[in-house]
Amino acid sequence: MFKAKEVLLYVAIGLFLLIAVGFAVVEEPREAVVKEISPDPFELNKRLGRGVNLGNALDAPNEGEWGFTLQEEYFDLIKQAGFDSVRLPVRWSGHALKEKPYTIDPNFFNRVDWAINCALSRNLPVILDLHHYREMYDDPNSHKERYLALWKQIAPRYKDYPDILLFELFNEPDDALTPELWNEFMKEALAIVRQSNPHRTVVIGPGEDNTIPELKFLDIPKDDRSIIVTIHYYWPLEFTHQGAAWVTKADSNEWMGTKWSAAEAEKKAVVDNFNIAAAWAKENNRPMNLGEFGAYEKADMESRARWTKFIADTAVERGMSFHYWQFDSDFAVYDTKNKSWIKPLFDALLPPR
Ligand code: GLC
């Protein structure tokens, strides 16, 4: 027969063991698993590093119509040159049924698969970006169902792809897709992505063309930490978009000849803007990506190189990754016809080795 004291001791030991085993079985592995499969977005952002946009190819109405068609060799060039990652803008909305169930054209999907695989097989992280859904600017509510249906197809298709594939929910919300409405749409799109990709890193930018002053209105679900926040920077627009026919809010021909001389006041304007962005990132504990910046080919090359280097350095100094706009085409850092890097811009983007 056990004495009462002994019984108490055994009960206490038994309880302790139960709790210990419980913690070991339930708590520890659960934590360990989460750590293993959700990449740290800050680490991933470091890996994005200094990247380039493959713009004007899959985001044109049809690939090639804007004079640029992706080739496998470009991924080698980008990797060998020392760029760390690519952003792949894709006009999904131009290749999906206009009516329910809004099916994405299988041939187009295969082409996007090919481009993603070209990047991933070279160990180049890739941001898969939903670009140029322009109808959403005029009439977002009528297009909301179709927009969400695109992510219902895209997200499951890539659910087993490695962590270095990231999804960007929407390029540059603007006009009638106001910052308030964008917050609403973004949360719904994110929830759809999370159904099939609970741990995928998702890239989200603020309203009004992903501009810095709009960051303060961006309302990302606080408990979702697998997110990188992106901003775009084309300031001053009179310099970066001089002569750009697609600027509608002003006559950009009047801006022709605008230079950027790296004068103290010009640099201060940039630094002030980036400090606002960096302060927001710190306060909200989010990694930040500069997803687009560049100066159109009609500006003079010296100013373009000066501006590009200053923006790239200012972003990197504040812990941001970046994607220059763009590899080939009208802001090109690479000349696909002459098969050569455009040296002043190339040197502005990558540190000398
Ligand atoms: C935006 C547009 C792209 C344009 C770039 C520079 O990303 O989507 O088409 O070339 O900004 O204006």
JSON list of C-alpha atoms in Angstrom, two decimals, residues 70-179:
[
{"chain": "A", "resi": 70, "resn": "LEU", "atom": "CA", "xyz": [11.38, 36.92, -73.66]},
{"chain": "A", "resi": 71, "resn": "GLN", "atom": "CA", "xyz": [14.25, 34.56, -74.56]},
{"chain": "A", "resi": 72, "resn": "GLU", "atom": "CA", "xyz": [15.82, 31.96, -72.31]},
{"chain": "A", "resi": 73, "resn": "GLU", "atom": "CA", "xyz": [19.26, 33.52, -72.79]},
{"chain": "A", "resi": 74, "resn": "TYR", "atom": "CA", "xyz": [18.09, 36.75, -71.09]},
{"chain": "A", "resi": 75, "resn": "PHE", "atom": "CA", "xyz": [17.74, 34.88, -67.80]},
{"chain": "A", "resi": 76, "resn": "ASP", "atom": "CA", "xyz": [21.37, 33.72, -68.14]},
{"chain": "A", "resi": 77, "resn": "LEU", "atom": "CA", "xyz": [22.50, 37.26, -68.94]},
{"chain": "A", "resi": 78, "resn": "ILE", "atom": "CA", "xyz": [20.66, 38.68, -65.94]},
{"chain": "A", "resi": 79, "resn": "LYS", "atom": "CA", "xyz": [22.04, 36.06, -63.59]},
{"chain": "A", "resi": 80, "resn": "GLN", "atom": "CA", "xyz": [25.60, 36.23, -64.91]},
{"chain": "A", "resi": 81, "resn": "ALA", "atom": "CA", "xyz": [25.61, 40.03, -64.76]},
{"chain": "A", "resi": 82, "resn": "GLY", "atom": "CA", "xyz": [25.00, 39.82, -61.02]},
{"chain": "A", "resi": 83, "resn": "PHE", "atom": "CA", "xyz": [21.34, 40.75, -60.70]},
{"chain": "A", "resi": 84, "resn": "ASP", "atom": "CA", "xyz": [19.75, 38.90, -57.78]},
{"chain": "A", "resi": 85, "resn": "SER", "atom": "CA", "xyz": [16.13, 38.48, -58.94]},
{"chain": "A", "resi": 86, "resn": "VAL", "atom": "CA", "xyz": [13.51, 39.41, -61.53]},
{"chain": "A", "resi": 87, "resn": "ARG", "atom": "CA", "xyz": [10.00, 40.83, -61.48]},
{"chain": "A", "resi": 88, "resn": "LEU", "atom": "CA", "xyz": [7.73, 39.39, -64.12]},
{"chain": "A", "resi": 89, "resn": "PRO", "atom": "CA", "xyz": [4.82, 41.69, -65.05]},
{"chain": "A", "resi": 90, "resn": "VAL", "atom": "CA", "xyz": [1.97, 39.69, -66.61]},
{"chain": "A", "resi": 91, "resn": "ARG", "atom": "CA", "xyz": [-1.24, 40.96, -68.23]},
{"chain": "A", "resi": 92, "resn": "TRP", "atom": "CA", "xyz": [-3.42, 38.07, -67.04]},
{"chain": "A", "resi": 93, "resn": "SER", "atom": "CA", "xyz": [-6.58, 40.06, -67.73]},
{"chain": "A", "resi": 94, "resn": "GLY", "atom": "CA", "xyz": [-5.75, 40.19, -71.46]},
{"chain": "A", "resi": 95, "resn": "HIS", "atom": "CA", "xyz": [-5.68, 36.41, -71.69]},
{"chain": "A", "resi": 96, "resn": "ALA", "atom": "CA", "xyz": [-8.74, 35.28, -69.76]},
{"chain": "A", "resi": 97, "resn": "LEU", "atom": "CA", "xyz": [-12.39, 34.87, -70.69]},
{"chain": "A", "resi": 98, "resn": "LYS", "atom": "CA", "xyz": [-14.41, 38.06, -70.26]},
{"chain": "A", "resi": 99, "resn": "GLU", "atom": "CA", "xyz": [-17.33, 36.07, -68.82]},
{"chain": "A", "resi": 100, "resn": "LYS", "atom": "CA", "xyz": [-17.57, 33.51, -66.03]},
{"chain": "A", "resi": 101, "resn": "PRO", "atom": "CA", "xyz": [-15.62, 31.36, -65.22]},
{"chain": "A", "resi": 102, "resn": "TYR", "atom": "CA", "xyz": [-12.97, 33.79, -66.55]},
{"chain": "A", "resi": 103, "resn": "THR", "atom": "CA", "xyz": [-10.70, 30.92, -67.63]},
{"chain": "A", "resi": 104, "resn": "ILE", "atom": "CA", "xyz": [-7.09, 31.89, -68.32]},
{"chain": "A", "resi": 105, "resn": "ASP", "atom": "CA", "xyz": [-5.93, 30.83, -71.79]},
{"chain": "A", "resi": 106, "resn": "PRO", "atom": "CA", "xyz": [-3.97, 27.57, -71.26]},
{"chain": "A", "resi": 107, "resn": "ASN", "atom": "CA", "xyz": [-1.32, 28.52, -73.86]},
{"chain": "A", "resi": 108, "resn": "PHE", "atom": "CA", "xyz": [-0.69, 31.80, -72.09]},
{"chain": "A", "resi": 109, "resn": "PHE", "atom": "CA", "xyz": [-0.49, 30.00, -68.75]},
{"chain": "A", "resi": 110, "resn": "ASN", "atom": "CA", "xyz": [2.11, 27.62, -70.26]},
{"chain": "A", "resi": 111, "resn": "ARG", "atom": "CA", "xyz": [4.14, 30.58, -71.48]},
{"chain": "A", "resi": 112, "resn": "VAL", "atom": "CA", "xyz": [4.13, 32.11, -68.00]},
{"chain": "A", "resi": 113, "resn": "ASP", "atom": "CA", "xyz": [5.16, 28.71, -66.54]},
{"chain": "A", "resi": 114, "resn": "TRP", "atom": "CA", "xyz": [8.05, 28.68, -68.98]},
{"chain": "A", "resi": 115, "resn": "ALA", "atom": "CA", "xyz": [9.23, 32.16, -67.94]},
{"chain": "A", "resi": 116, "resn": "ILE", "atom": "CA", "xyz": [8.96, 31.35, -64.22]},
{"chain": "A", "resi": 117, "resn": "ASN", "atom": "CA", "xyz": [10.87, 28.11, -64.71]},
{"chain": "A", "resi": 118, "resn": "CYS", "atom": "CA", "xyz": [13.59, 29.91, -66.68]},
{"chain": "A", "resi": 119, "resn": "ALA", "atom": "CA", "xyz": [14.15, 32.10, -63.62]},
{"chain": "A", "resi": 120, "resn": "LEU", "atom": "CA", "xyz": [13.80, 29.43, -60.94]},
{"chain": "A", "resi": 121, "resn": "SER", "atom": "CA", "xyz": [16.06, 26.92, -62.70]},
{"chain": "A", "resi": 122, "resn": "ARG", "atom": "CA", "xyz": [18.79, 29.58, -62.53]},
{"chain": "A", "resi": 123, "resn": "ASN", "atom": "CA", "xyz": [18.08, 30.17, -58.86]},
{"chain": "A", "resi": 124, "resn": "LEU", "atom": "CA", "xyz": [16.73, 33.65, -59.61]},
{"chain": "A", "resi": 125, "resn": "PRO", "atom": "CA", "xyz": [13.84, 34.56, -57.32]},
{"chain": "A", "resi": 126, "resn": "VAL", "atom": "CA", "xyz": [10.85, 35.84, -59.30]},
{"chain": "A", "resi": 127, "resn": "ILE", "atom": "CA", "xyz": [7.98, 38.15, -58.39]},
{"chain": "A", "resi": 128, "resn": "LEU", "atom": "CA", "xyz": [4.96, 37.13, -60.45]},
{"chain": "A", "resi": 129, "resn": "ASP", "atom": "CA", "xyz": [3.03, 40.36, -60.87]},
{"chain": "A", "resi": 130, "resn": "LEU", "atom": "CA", "xyz": [-0.54, 40.96, -62.02]},
{"chain": "A", "resi": 131, "resn": "HIS", "atom": "CA", "xyz": [0.05, 43.93, -64.33]},
{"chain": "A", "resi": 132, "resn": "HIS", "atom": "CA", "xyz": [-2.05, 46.24, -66.50]},
{"chain": "A", "resi": 133, "resn": "TYR", "atom": "CA", "xyz": [-5.54, 45.18, -65.49]},
{"chain": "A", "resi": 134, "resn": "ARG", "atom": "CA", "xyz": [-6.48, 48.66, -66.68]},
{"chain": "A", "resi": 135, "resn": "GLU", "atom": "CA", "xyz": [-10.26, 48.10, -66.72]},
{"chain": "A", "resi": 136, "resn": "MET", "atom": "CA", "xyz": [-10.03, 48.04, -62.93]},
{"chain": "A", "resi": 137, "resn": "TYR", "atom": "CA", "xyz": [-9.03, 51.71, -63.00]},
{"chain": "A", "resi": 138, "resn": "ASP", "atom": "CA", "xyz": [-12.32, 52.76, -64.59]},
{"chain": "A", "resi": 139, "resn": "ASP", "atom": "CA", "xyz": [-14.81, 50.35, -63.12]},
{"chain": "A", "resi": 140, "resn": "PRO", "atom": "CA", "xyz": [-13.29, 48.31, -60.31]},
{"chain": "A", "resi": 141, "resn": "ASN", "atom": "CA", "xyz": [-16.56, 46.96, -58.91]},
{"chain": "A", "resi": 142, "resn": "SER", "atom": "CA", "xyz": [-17.63, 45.42, -62.21]},
{"chain": "A", "resi": 143, "resn": "HIS", "atom": "CA", "xyz": [-14.24, 43.75, -62.55]},
{"chain": "A", "resi": 144, "resn": "LYS", "atom": "CA", "xyz": [-13.76, 42.62, -58.98]},
{"chain": "A", "resi": 145, "resn": "GLU", "atom": "CA", "xyz": [-15.19, 39.12, -59.46]},
{"chain": "A", "resi": 146, "resn": "ARG", "atom": "CA", "xyz": [-13.01, 38.59, -62.53]},
{"chain": "A", "resi": 147, "resn": "TYR", "atom": "CA", "xyz": [-9.92, 39.95, -60.76]},
{"chain": "A", "resi": 148, "resn": "LEU", "atom": "CA", "xyz": [-10.41, 37.54, -57.84]},
{"chain": "A", "resi": 149, "resn": "ALA", "atom": "CA", "xyz": [-11.10, 34.69, -60.28]},
{"chain": "A", "resi": 150, "resn": "LEU", "atom": "CA", "xyz": [-7.66, 35.26, -61.81]},
{"chain": "A", "resi": 151, "resn": "TRP", "atom": "CA", "xyz": [-5.98, 34.66, -58.44]},
{"chain": "A", "resi": 152, "resn": "LYS", "atom": "CA", "xyz": [-8.24, 31.63, -57.89]},
{"chain": "A", "resi": 153, "resn": "GLN", "atom": "CA", "xyz": [-6.53, 30.13, -60.93]},
{"chain": "A", "resi": 154, "resn": "ILE", "atom": "CA", "xyz": [-2.99, 31.50, -60.60]},
{"chain": "A", "resi": 155, "resn": "ALA", "atom": "CA", "xyz": [-2.39, 30.71, -56.92]},
{"chain": "A", "resi": 156, "resn": "PRO", "atom": "CA", "xyz": [-3.25, 26.96, -56.93]},
{"chain": "A", "resi": 157, "resn": "ARG", "atom": "CA", "xyz": [-1.27, 26.42, -60.12]},
{"chain": "A", "resi": 158, "resn": "TYR", "atom": "CA", "xyz": [1.97, 27.47, -58.41]},
{"chain": "A", "resi": 159, "resn": "LYS", "atom": "CA", "xyz": [1.24, 26.24, -54.90]},
{"chain": "A", "resi": 160, "resn": "ASP", "atom": "CA", "xyz": [4.07, 23.67, -54.95]},
{"chain": "A", "resi": 161, "resn": "TYR", "atom": "CA", "xyz": [6.64, 26.01, -56.45]},
{"chain": "A", "resi": 162, "resn": "PRO", "atom": "CA", "xyz": [9.63, 26.96, -54.28]},
{"chain": "A", "resi": 163, "resn": "ASP", "atom": "CA", "xyz": [9.63, 29.86, -51.83]},
{"chain": "A", "resi": 164, "resn": "ILE", "atom": "CA", "xyz": [11.59, 32.06, -54.23]},
{"chain": "A", "resi": 165, "resn": "LEU", "atom": "CA", "xyz": [8.45, 32.49, -56.32]},
{"chain": "A", "resi": 166, "resn": "LEU", "atom": "CA", "xyz": [6.50, 35.46, -54.90]},
{"chain": "A", "resi": 167, "resn": "PHE", "atom": "CA", "xyz": [3.06, 36.72, -55.92]},
{"chain": "A", "resi": 168, "resn": "GLU", "atom": "CA", "xyz": [2.30, 40.43, -56.41]},
{"chain": "A", "resi": 169, "resn": "LEU", "atom": "CA", "xyz": [-1.42, 41.03, -56.12]},
{"chain": "A", "resi": 170, "resn": "PHE", "atom": "CA", "xyz": [-1.85, 44.09, -58.38]},
{"chain": "A", "resi": 171, "resn": "ASN", "atom": "CA", "xyz": [0.43, 46.58, -60.11]},
{"chain": "A", "resi": 172, "resn": "GLU", "atom": "CA", "xyz": [-0.27, 50.23, -59.35]},
{"chain": "A", "resi": 173, "resn": "PRO", "atom": "CA", "xyz": [-3.90, 50.57, -58.21]},
{"chain": "A", "resi": 174, "resn": "ASP", "atom": "CA", "xyz": [-5.13, 53.97, -59.43]},
{"chain": "A", "resi": 175, "resn": "ASP", "atom": "CA", "xyz": [-8.09, 56.20, -60.39]},
{"chain": "A", "resi": 176, "resn": "ALA", "atom": "CA", "xyz": [-11.45, 54.63, -59.41]},
{"chain": "A", "resi": 177, "resn": "LEU", "atom": "CA", "xyz": [-9.57, 51.81, -57.69]},
{"chain": "A", "resi": 178, "resn": "THR", "atom": "CA", "xyz": [-9.01, 54.16, -54.74]},
{"chain": "A", "resi": 179, "resn": "PRO", "atom": "CA", "xyz": [-6.75, 53.37, -51.77]}
]
